[in-house]
CSV table of C-alpha atoms and ligand atoms in Angstrom, one decimal:
chain,number,residue,atom,x,y,z
A,14,UNK,CA,50.8,-18.7,80.9
A,15,UNK,CA,53.5,-16.0,80.9
A,16,UNK,CA,54.8,-15.2,77.4
A,17,UNK,CA,58.6,-15.7,77.1
A,18,UNK,CA,60.2,-12.9,75.1
A,19,UNK,CA,62.2,-14.2,72.1
A,20,UNK,CA,65.8,-13.3,71.5
A,21,UNK,CA,64.9,-10.8,68.8
A,22,UNK,CA,62.4,-8.9,70.9
A,23,UNK,CA,65.0,-8.5,73.7
A,24,UNK,CA,67.6,-7.1,71.3
A,25,UNK,CA,65.5,-4.6,69.3
A,26,UNK,CA,67.7,-1.5,70.1
A,27,UNK,CA,70.9,-3.3,69.0
A,28,UNK,CA,69.2,-4.7,65.9
A,29,UNK,CA,68.1,-1.2,64.9
A,30,UNK,CA,71.5,0.3,65.4
A,31,UNK,CA,73.3,-2.5,63.5
A,32,UNK,CA,70.9,-2.6,60.5
A,33,UNK,CA,70.9,1.2,60.1
A,34,UNK,CA,74.7,1.3,60.3
A,35,UNK,CA,74.8,-1.3,57.6
A,36,UNK,CA,72.3,0.6,55.5
A,37,UNK,CA,74.2,3.9,55.9
A,38,UNK,CA,77.3,2.2,54.5
A,39,UNK,CA,75.8,-0.2,52.0
A,40,UNK,CA,72.2,0.9,51.1
A,41,UNK,CA,71.4,1.0,47.4
A,42,UNK,CA,71.4,4.2,45.5
A,43,UNK,CA,68.1,4.3,43.7
A,44,UNK,CA,66.6,7.1,41.5
A,45,UNK,CA,63.7,7.6,43.9
A,46,UNK,CA,66.0,8.0,46.9
A,47,UNK,CA,67.2,11.5,45.9
A,48,UNK,CA,66.8,14.1,48.6
A,49,UNK,CA,66.8,14.0,52.3
A,50,UNK,CA,66.0,10.8,54.2
A,51,UNK,CA,62.4,10.7,55.3
A,52,UNK,CA,61.6,13.6,52.9
A,53,UNK,CA,62.0,12.0,49.5
A,54,UNK,CA,60.0,13.2,46.5
A,55,UNK,CA,56.6,11.6,47.0
A,56,UNK,CA,55.9,11.4,43.3
A,57,UNK,CA,59.1,9.5,42.6
A,58,UNK,CA,58.6,7.2,45.5
A,59,UNK,CA,54.9,6.5,44.7
A,60,UNK,CA,55.6,5.7,41.0
A,61,UNK,CA,58.6,3.4,42.0
A,62,UNK,CA,56.5,1.5,44.6
A,63,UNK,CA,53.7,0.9,42.2
A,64,UNK,CA,55.9,0.1,39.2
A,65,UNK,CA,58.2,-2.3,41.1
A,66,UNK,CA,55.4,-4.4,42.6
A,67,UNK,CA,56.0,-7.9,41.2
A,68,UNK,CA,59.2,-6.7,39.4
A,69,UNK,CA,62.8,-7.0,40.5
A,70,UNK,CA,64.5,-3.6,40.9
A,71,UNK,CA,67.2,-4.4,38.4
A,72,UNK,CA,64.7,-5.1,35.7
A,73,UNK,CA,62.3,-2.4,36.7
A,74,UNK,CA,64.9,0.5,36.7
A,75,UNK,CA,64.7,0.8,32.9
A,76,UNK,CA,60.9,1.0,33.0
A,77,UNK,CA,61.0,3.5,35.9
A,78,UNK,CA,63.4,5.8,34.0
A,79,UNK,CA,61.3,5.6,30.9
A,80,UNK,CA,58.1,6.4,32.8
A,81,UNK,CA,59.7,9.4,34.6
A,82,UNK,CA,61.1,10.7,31.4
A,83,UNK,CA,57.6,10.6,29.8
A,84,UNK,CA,55.9,12.0,33.0
A,85,UNK,CA,58.4,13.9,35.1
A,86,UNK,CA,55.8,15.3,37.4
A,87,UNK,CA,52.4,14.4,38.8
A,88,UNK,CA,50.9,17.3,36.7
A,89,UNK,CA,52.4,15.8,33.5
A,90,UNK,CA,50.9,12.4,34.4
A,91,UNK,CA,47.5,13.8,35.2
A,92,UNK,CA,47.3,15.8,32.0
A,93,UNK,CA,48.4,12.9,29.7
A,94,UNK,CA,45.9,10.8,27.8
A,95,UNK,CA,45.5,7.3,29.2
A,96,UNK,CA,46.8,5.8,25.9
A,97,UNK,CA,50.1,7.6,26.5
A,98,UNK,CA,50.3,6.3,30.1
A,99,UNK,CA,49.6,2.8,29.0
A,100,UNK,CA,52.2,3.1,26.2
A,101,UNK,CA,54.8,4.3,28.7
A,102,UNK,CA,53.8,1.3,31.0
A,103,UNK,CA,54.4,-1.2,28.2
A,104,UNK,CA,56.3,-4.2,29.4
A,105,UNK,CA,55.5,-3.7,33.1
A,106,UNK,CA,52.4,-5.9,33.0
A,107,UNK,CA,49.4,-5.5,35.3
A,108,UNK,CA,48.0,-2.5,33.4
A,109,UNK,CA,45.4,-1.8,36.0
A,110,UNK,CA,48.2,-0.3,38.0
A,111,UNK,CA,48.9,2.3,35.3
A,112,UNK,CA,45.2,3.2,35.1
A,113,UNK,CA,45.1,3.7,38.8
A,114,UNK,CA,48.3,5.8,38.8
A,115,UNK,CA,46.6,8.0,36.2
A,116,UNK,CA,43.4,8.3,38.2
A,117,UNK,CA,45.2,9.0,41.4
A,118,UNK,CA,47.4,11.7,39.7
A,119,UNK,CA,44.2,13.6,38.8
A,120,UNK,CA,43.1,13.4,42.4
A,121,UNK,CA,46.5,14.6,43.6
A,122,UNK,CA,46.6,17.5,41.2
A,123,UNK,CA,43.3,18.7,42.7
A,124,UNK,CA,43.9,18.0,46.4
A,125,UNK,CA,47.7,18.0,46.7
A,126,UNK,CA,49.9,15.0,47.8
A,127,UNK,CA,48.4,13.3,50.9
A,128,UNK,CA,50.7,13.9,53.8
A,129,UNK,CA,49.9,10.7,55.8
A,130,UNK,CA,49.3,7.0,55.5
A,131,UNK,CA,45.5,7.1,55.5
A,132,UNK,CA,45.5,9.8,52.8
A,133,UNK,CA,47.6,7.7,50.6
A,134,UNK,CA,45.5,4.6,51.3
A,135,UNK,CA,42.4,6.4,50.0
A,136,UNK,CA,43.9,6.9,46.5
A,137,UNK,CA,43.1,4.5,43.7
A,138,UNK,CA,45.5,1.6,43.5
A,139,UNK,CA,47.3,2.3,46.7
A,140,UNK,CA,47.3,-0.5,49.3
A,141,UNK,CA,48.7,-0.8,52.8
A,142,UNK,CA,52.3,-1.5,51.5
A,143,UNK,CA,52.5,1.5,49.1
A,144,UNK,CA,50.8,3.8,51.6
A,145,UNK,CA,53.3,2.8,54.3
A,146,UNK,CA,56.3,3.1,52.0
A,147,UNK,CA,55.3,6.6,50.7
A,148,UNK,CA,54.2,7.9,54.2
A,149,UNK,CA,57.5,6.8,55.7
A,150,UNK,CA,60.0,7.5,52.9
A,151,UNK,CA,58.5,10.8,51.8
A,152,UNK,CA,56.9,12.1,55.0
A,153,UNK,CA,58.8,10.4,57.8
A,154,UNK,CA,55.7,8.8,59.3
A,155,UNK,CA,56.4,5.8,61.5
A,156,UNK,CA,54.7,3.1,59.4
A,157,UNK,CA,56.3,-0.3,58.8
A,158,UNK,CA,56.2,-1.8,55.3
A,159,UNK,CA,55.4,-5.4,54.7
A,160,UNK,CA,56.5,-6.8,51.3
A,161,UNK,CA,58.2,-10.0,50.1
A,162,UNK,CA,61.6,-8.9,51.2
A,163,UNK,CA,60.4,-7.9,54.7
A,164,UNK,CA,58.5,-11.2,55.0
A,165,UNK,CA,61.6,-13.2,54.2
A,166,UNK,CA,64.0,-11.3,56.5
A,167,UNK,CA,61.6,-11.4,59.5
A,168,UNK,CA,60.6,-15.1,59.0
A,169,UNK,CA,64.3,-15.9,59.1
A,170,UNK,CA,65.2,-13.6,61.9
A,171,UNK,CA,62.5,-15.0,64.1
A,172,UNK,CA,62.7,-18.6,62.7
A,173,UNK,CA,59.0,-18.7,61.7
A,174,UNK,CA,58.3,-21.0,58.8
A,175,UNK,CA,54.7,-20.0,58.1
A,176,UNK,CA,54.3,-16.3,58.9
A,177,UNK,CA,50.9,-14.8,58.3
A,178,UNK,CA,50.5,-11.2,57.1
A,179,UNK,CA,49.3,-10.2,60.6
A,180,UNK,CA,52.3,-11.9,62.2
A,181,UNK,CA,54.8,-10.1,59.9
A,182,UNK,CA,53.1,-6.7,60.3
A,183,UNK,CA,53.2,-7.1,64.2
A,184,UNK,CA,57.0,-7.9,64.1
A,185,UNK,CA,57.7,-5.2,61.5
A,186,UNK,CA,55.8,-2.6,63.7
A,187,UNK,CA,57.8,-3.7,66.7
A,188,UNK,CA,61.2,-3.4,65.0
A,189,UNK,CA,60.5,-0.1,63.1
A,190,UNK,CA,62.9,2.6,64.3
A,191,UNK,CA,60.7,5.5,65.3
A,192,UNK,CA,63.6,8.0,64.8
A,193,UNK,CA,64.3,6.9,61.2
A,194,UNK,CA,61.2,5.1,59.9
A,195,UNK,CA,61.9,5.7,56.2
A,196,UNK,CA,65.5,4.6,56.5
A,197,UNK,CA,64.5,1.6,58.5
A,198,UNK,CA,62.0,0.5,55.9
A,199,UNK,CA,64.6,1.0,53.1
A,200,UNK,CA,67.2,-0.9,55.1
A,201,UNK,CA,65.0,-4.0,55.7
A,202,UNK,CA,64.0,-4.0,52.0
A,203,UNK,CA,67.7,-3.6,50.9
A,204,UNK,CA,68.8,-6.4,53.2
A,205,UNK,CA,66.2,-8.7,51.7
A,206,UNK,CA,67.1,-7.7,48.2
A,207,UNK,CA,70.9,-7.8,48.4
A,208,UNK,CA,72.0,-10.0,51.4
A,209,UNK,CA,69.1,-12.1,52.7
A,210,UNK,CA,68.1,-13.3,49.2
A,211,UNK,CA,65.6,-16.1,48.6
A,212,UNK,CA,68.0,-18.9,47.5
A,213,UNK,CA,71.5,-17.9,48.6
A,214,UNK,CA,71.5,-15.6,51.7
A,215,UNK,CA,74.9,-14.2,52.4
A,216,UNK,CA,74.7,-14.7,56.2
A,217,UNK,CA,78.5,-14.1,56.7
A,218,UNK,CA,78.0,-10.5,55.5
A,219,UNK,CA,74.7,-9.9,57.3
A,220,UNK,CA,74.5,-7.4,60.1
A,221,UNK,CA,71.7,-9.4,61.8
A,222,UNK,CA,73.4,-12.8,61.9
A,223,UNK,CA,74.0,-12.6,65.7
A,224,UNK,CA,70.3,-12.4,66.3
A,225,UNK,CA,69.0,-14.6,63.5
A,226,UNK,CA,67.2,-17.8,64.5
A,227,UNK,CA,67.3,-19.3,61.0
A,228,UNK,CA,71.1,-18.7,60.8
A,229,UNK,CA,71.6,-20.3,64.2
A,230,UNK,CA,69.7,-23.3,63.1
A,231,UNK,CA,71.8,-23.6,60.0
A,232,UNK,CA,68.8,-23.6,57.6
A,233,UNK,CA,68.1,-20.0,56.5
A,234,UNK,CA,66.5,-21.0,53.2
A,235,UNK,CA,63.9,-23.2,55.0
A,236,UNK,CA,62.3,-19.9,56.1
A,237,UNK,CA,59.7,-19.0,55.1
A,238,UNK,CA,58.3,-22.3,53.8
A,239,UNK,CA,57.2,-21.9,50.1
A,240,UNK,CA,53.6,-20.8,49.7
A,241,UNK,CA,51.4,-23.3,48.0
A,242,UNK,CA,50.2,-21.7,44.8
A,243,UNK,CA,47.0,-22.5,42.9
A,244,UNK,CA,47.7,-24.3,39.6
A,245,UNK,CA,47.7,-21.9,36.6
A,246,UNK,CA,44.6,-22.2,34.4
A,247,UNK,CA,45.3,-23.3,30.8
A,248,UNK,CA,43.8,-20.9,28.3
A,249,UNK,CA,43.6,-21.4,24.5
A,250,UNK,CA,42.9,-18.5,22.1
A,251,UNK,CA,43.1,-17.7,18.5
A,252,UNK,CA,44.3,-14.3,17.2
A,253,UNK,CA,44.4,-12.9,13.7
A,254,UNK,CA,47.1,-10.7,12.2
A,255,UNK,CA,45.6,-8.5,9.6
A,256,UNK,CA,48.5,-6.4,8.3
A,257,UNK,CA,52.1,-6.7,9.4
A,258,UNK,CA,54.3,-6.0,12.4
A,259,UNK,CA,54.3,-2.3,11.7
A,260,UNK,CA,50.6,-1.7,10.8
A,261,UNK,CA,47.8,-4.0,11.9
A,262,UNK,CA,44.2,-4.2,12.8
A,263,UNK,CA,44.0,-3.7,16.6
A,264,UNK,CA,41.1,-3.9,19.0
A,265,UNK,CA,40.6,-2.8,22.5
A,266,UNK,CA,40.2,-6.0,24.5
A,267,UNK,CA,37.3,-6.6,26.9
A,268,UNK,CA,36.9,-9.1,29.7
A,269,UNK,CA,39.4,-10.7,32.1
A,270,UNK,CA,42.1,-11.6,29.6
A,271,UNK,CA,44.2,-8.4,29.1
A,272,UNK,CA,41.0,-6.4,29.2
A,273,UNK,CA,41.4,-2.7,28.4
A,274,UNK,CA,44.6,-3.1,26.3
A,275,UNK,CA,44.9,-2.9,22.6
A,276,UNK,CA,45.8,-6.0,20.8
A,277,UNK,CA,45.3,-8.3,17.8
A,278,UNK,CA,41.7,-9.4,17.5
A,279,UNK,CA,41.5,-12.5,19.7
A,280,UNK,CA,39.0,-15.1,20.8
A,281,UNK,CA,39.4,-17.6,23.7
A,282,UNK,CA,38.0,-21.1,23.3
A,283,UNK,CA,37.1,-24.0,25.5
A,284,UNK,CA,37.7,-27.7,25.3
A,285,UNK,CA,34.5,-28.3,23.3
A,286,UNK,CA,35.6,-26.1,20.4
A,287,UNK,CA,38.3,-26.5,17.7
A,288,UNK,CA,40.9,-23.9,16.7
A,289,UNK,CA,39.5,-23.8,13.1
A,290,UNK,CA,35.9,-23.1,14.2
A,291,UNK,CA,37.0,-20.4,16.5
A,292,UNK,CA,39.1,-18.9,13.7
A,293,UNK,CA,36.1,-18.9,11.5
A,294,UNK,CA,33.9,-17.3,14.2
A,295,UNK,CA,36.5,-14.6,14.8
A,296,UNK,CA,36.9,-13.8,11.1
A,297,UNK,CA,33.1,-13.8,10.6
A,298,UNK,CA,32.9,-11.1,13.3
A,299,UNK,CA,35.6,-9.0,11.6
A,300,UNK,CA,34.4,-9.6,8.0
A,301,UNK,CA,37.9,-11.1,7.3
A,302,UNK,CA,39.2,-13.9,5.2
A,303,UNK,CA,41.3,-16.4,7.2
A,304,UNK,CA,44.8,-17.2,6.0
A,305,UNK,CA,47.6,-19.4,7.1
A,306,UNK,CA,48.8,-20.3,10.6
A,307,UNK,CA,51.7,-18.2,11.5
A,308,UNK,CA,52.5,-20.2,14.7
A,309,UNK,CA,51.8,-20.5,18.4
A,310,UNK,CA,53.0,-18.4,21.3
A,311,UNK,CA,53.1,-19.3,24.9
A,312,UNK,CA,52.6,-16.7,27.6
A,313,UNK,CA,52.5,-17.0,31.4
A,314,UNK,CA,50.4,-14.7,33.6
A,315,UNK,CA,50.1,-15.0,37.3
A,316,UNK,CA,47.2,-17.5,37.2
A,317,UNK,CA,47.0,-18.4,33.6
A,318,UNK,CA,49.1,-20.2,31.0
A,319,UNK,CA,48.0,-19.0,27.5
A,320,UNK,CA,48.6,-20.7,24.2
A,321,UNK,CA,47.8,-18.3,21.4
A,322,UNK,CA,47.3,-19.7,17.9
A,323,UNK,CA,48.1,-16.8,15.5
A,324,UNK,CA,46.7,-16.8,12.0
A,325,UNK,CA,47.2,-14.3,9.1
A,326,UNK,CA,43.9,-12.9,7.8
A,327,UNK,CA,42.9,-10.4,5.1
A,328,UNK,CA,40.4,-7.6,5.5
A,329,UNK,CA,39.8,-4.0,4.5
A,330,UNK,CA,39.5,-2.9,8.1
A,331,UNK,CA,41.6,0.1,9.0
A,332,UNK,CA,45.0,-0.6,10.4
A,333,UNK,CA,46.8,1.2,13.2
A,334,UNK,CA,50.5,1.9,13.7
A,335,UNK,CA,51.6,-0.8,16.1
A,336,UNK,CA,54.4,1.4,17.7
A,337,UNK,CA,51.8,3.9,18.8
A,338,UNK,CA,49.6,1.4,20.7
A,339,UNK,CA,50.1,0.0,24.2
A,340,UNK,CA,50.3,-3.7,23.6
A,341,UNK,CA,50.8,-6.6,26.0
A,342,UNK,CA,53.8,-8.8,25.8
A,343,UNK,CA,51.6,-11.5,24.4
A,344,UNK,CA,50.8,-9.4,21.4
A,345,UNK,CA,54.5,-8.5,20.9
A,346,UNK,CA,55.3,-12.2,20.9
A,347,UNK,CA,52.5,-12.8,18.3
A,348,UNK,CA,53.9,-10.0,16.0
A,349,UNK,CA,57.3,-11.4,16.5
A,350,UNK,CA,56.1,-14.6,14.8
A,351,UNK,CA,55.7,-12.8,11.5
A,352,UNK,CA,59.1,-11.1,11.7
A,353,UNK,CA,60.8,-14.5,12.5
A,354,UNK,CA,59.0,-16.1,9.6
A,355,UNK,CA,60.1,-13.4,7.2
A,356,UNK,CA,63.7,-13.6,8.4
A,357,UNK,CA,63.7,-17.4,7.9
A,358,UNK,CA,62.2,-17.1,4.4
A,359,UNK,CA,64.9,-14.5,3.4
A,360,UNK,CA,67.6,-16.6,5.0
A,361,UNK,CA,66.5,-19.8,3.2
A,362,UNK,CA,69.2,-21.1,0.8
A,363,UNK,CA,68.6,-20.6,-2.9
A,364,UNK,CA,68.9,-23.4,-5.4
A,365,UNK,CA,72.6,-22.6,-6.0
A,366,UNK,CA,73.3,-22.9,-2.3
A,367,UNK,CA,73.7,-19.2,-1.6
A,368,UNK,CA,71.2,-17.2,0.6
A,369,UNK,CA,69.6,-13.8,0.0
B,29,SF4,S1,71.7,-14.1,59.0
B,29,SF4,FE1,71.2,-14.9,57.0
B,29,SF4,S2,69.1,-15.7,57.1
B,29,SF4,FE2,69.5,-14.3,58.9
B,29,SF4,S3,68.7,-12.3,58.2
B,29,SF4,FE3,70.9,-12.4,57.8
B,29,SF4,S4,71.1,-13.1,55.7
B,29,SF4,FE4,69.0,-13.6,56.4
């Protein structure tokens, strides 16, 4: 059977021209886009691509600026202790990315920046998306990126409800502008982030609407169909706060739940155990005396929904300065419980009706 070319494939030259013209006029100004197109600073692009995975640009900009201020060069990052890197990463989640950035920085300081896709792909923590982004944006290599924005734009453009990764990559490779690969990748990502958005695409302003199958069908948001996600696992755990929100006993966690990060001493428990017996087990390990329940915090991770029962406890164990440690958002929420309790105690009305 002879394959019939689709309307996008027959219009690739126009699509490139129209999208790049739109990008030249309306592309986002972002701090890692300083310098010449196709020859951006590889350090800034690499950090941005790692840091902004799973994070929207608007929210990630603050973290990006903070990280670049702490480590303005790959040398500064490589020479920093891992604790300082994790501290500067605080709030970004997925701390394995910060550890891999640090490891890769040491490799780069020894060998120099890789100048092509396969060199980037060989670095710790760098997958096909990041390697393609840095190779094209910083070195002008013709490599098409494939991320969530690209997936959405191409699924709609071609009218494909269930695109596989291989399907997306093949279309992205075919569309990539060989003369301006870095700008092309930035343009598709910007279109997805600012015009072809998940819930409310602004098709009337889109430079690709004349070619877009989803727009012609009148159902752009039907593409791509939502992915079926596995249900999050419910996790119960007990943590103890020995100290206060400024100085507390902290431990380095081991295992799958926030492993590697510092945090309040914590113990997970299963359906056969009770909160009280787990609290006793945790306090026995620490040589601590259990105190009152401070409250519960809920925390969602990609595949887990955590309920953390936070208790006060007393012990002579040495305390650490909380502000100096890289803590997860879960631990910050737990510490916040104490502050909220203190505020509500101070705000409680006195017998004469006034408050402190
Ligand atoms: S026309 Fe609409 S659905 Fe199609 S690419 Fe543009 S914004 Fe997305």
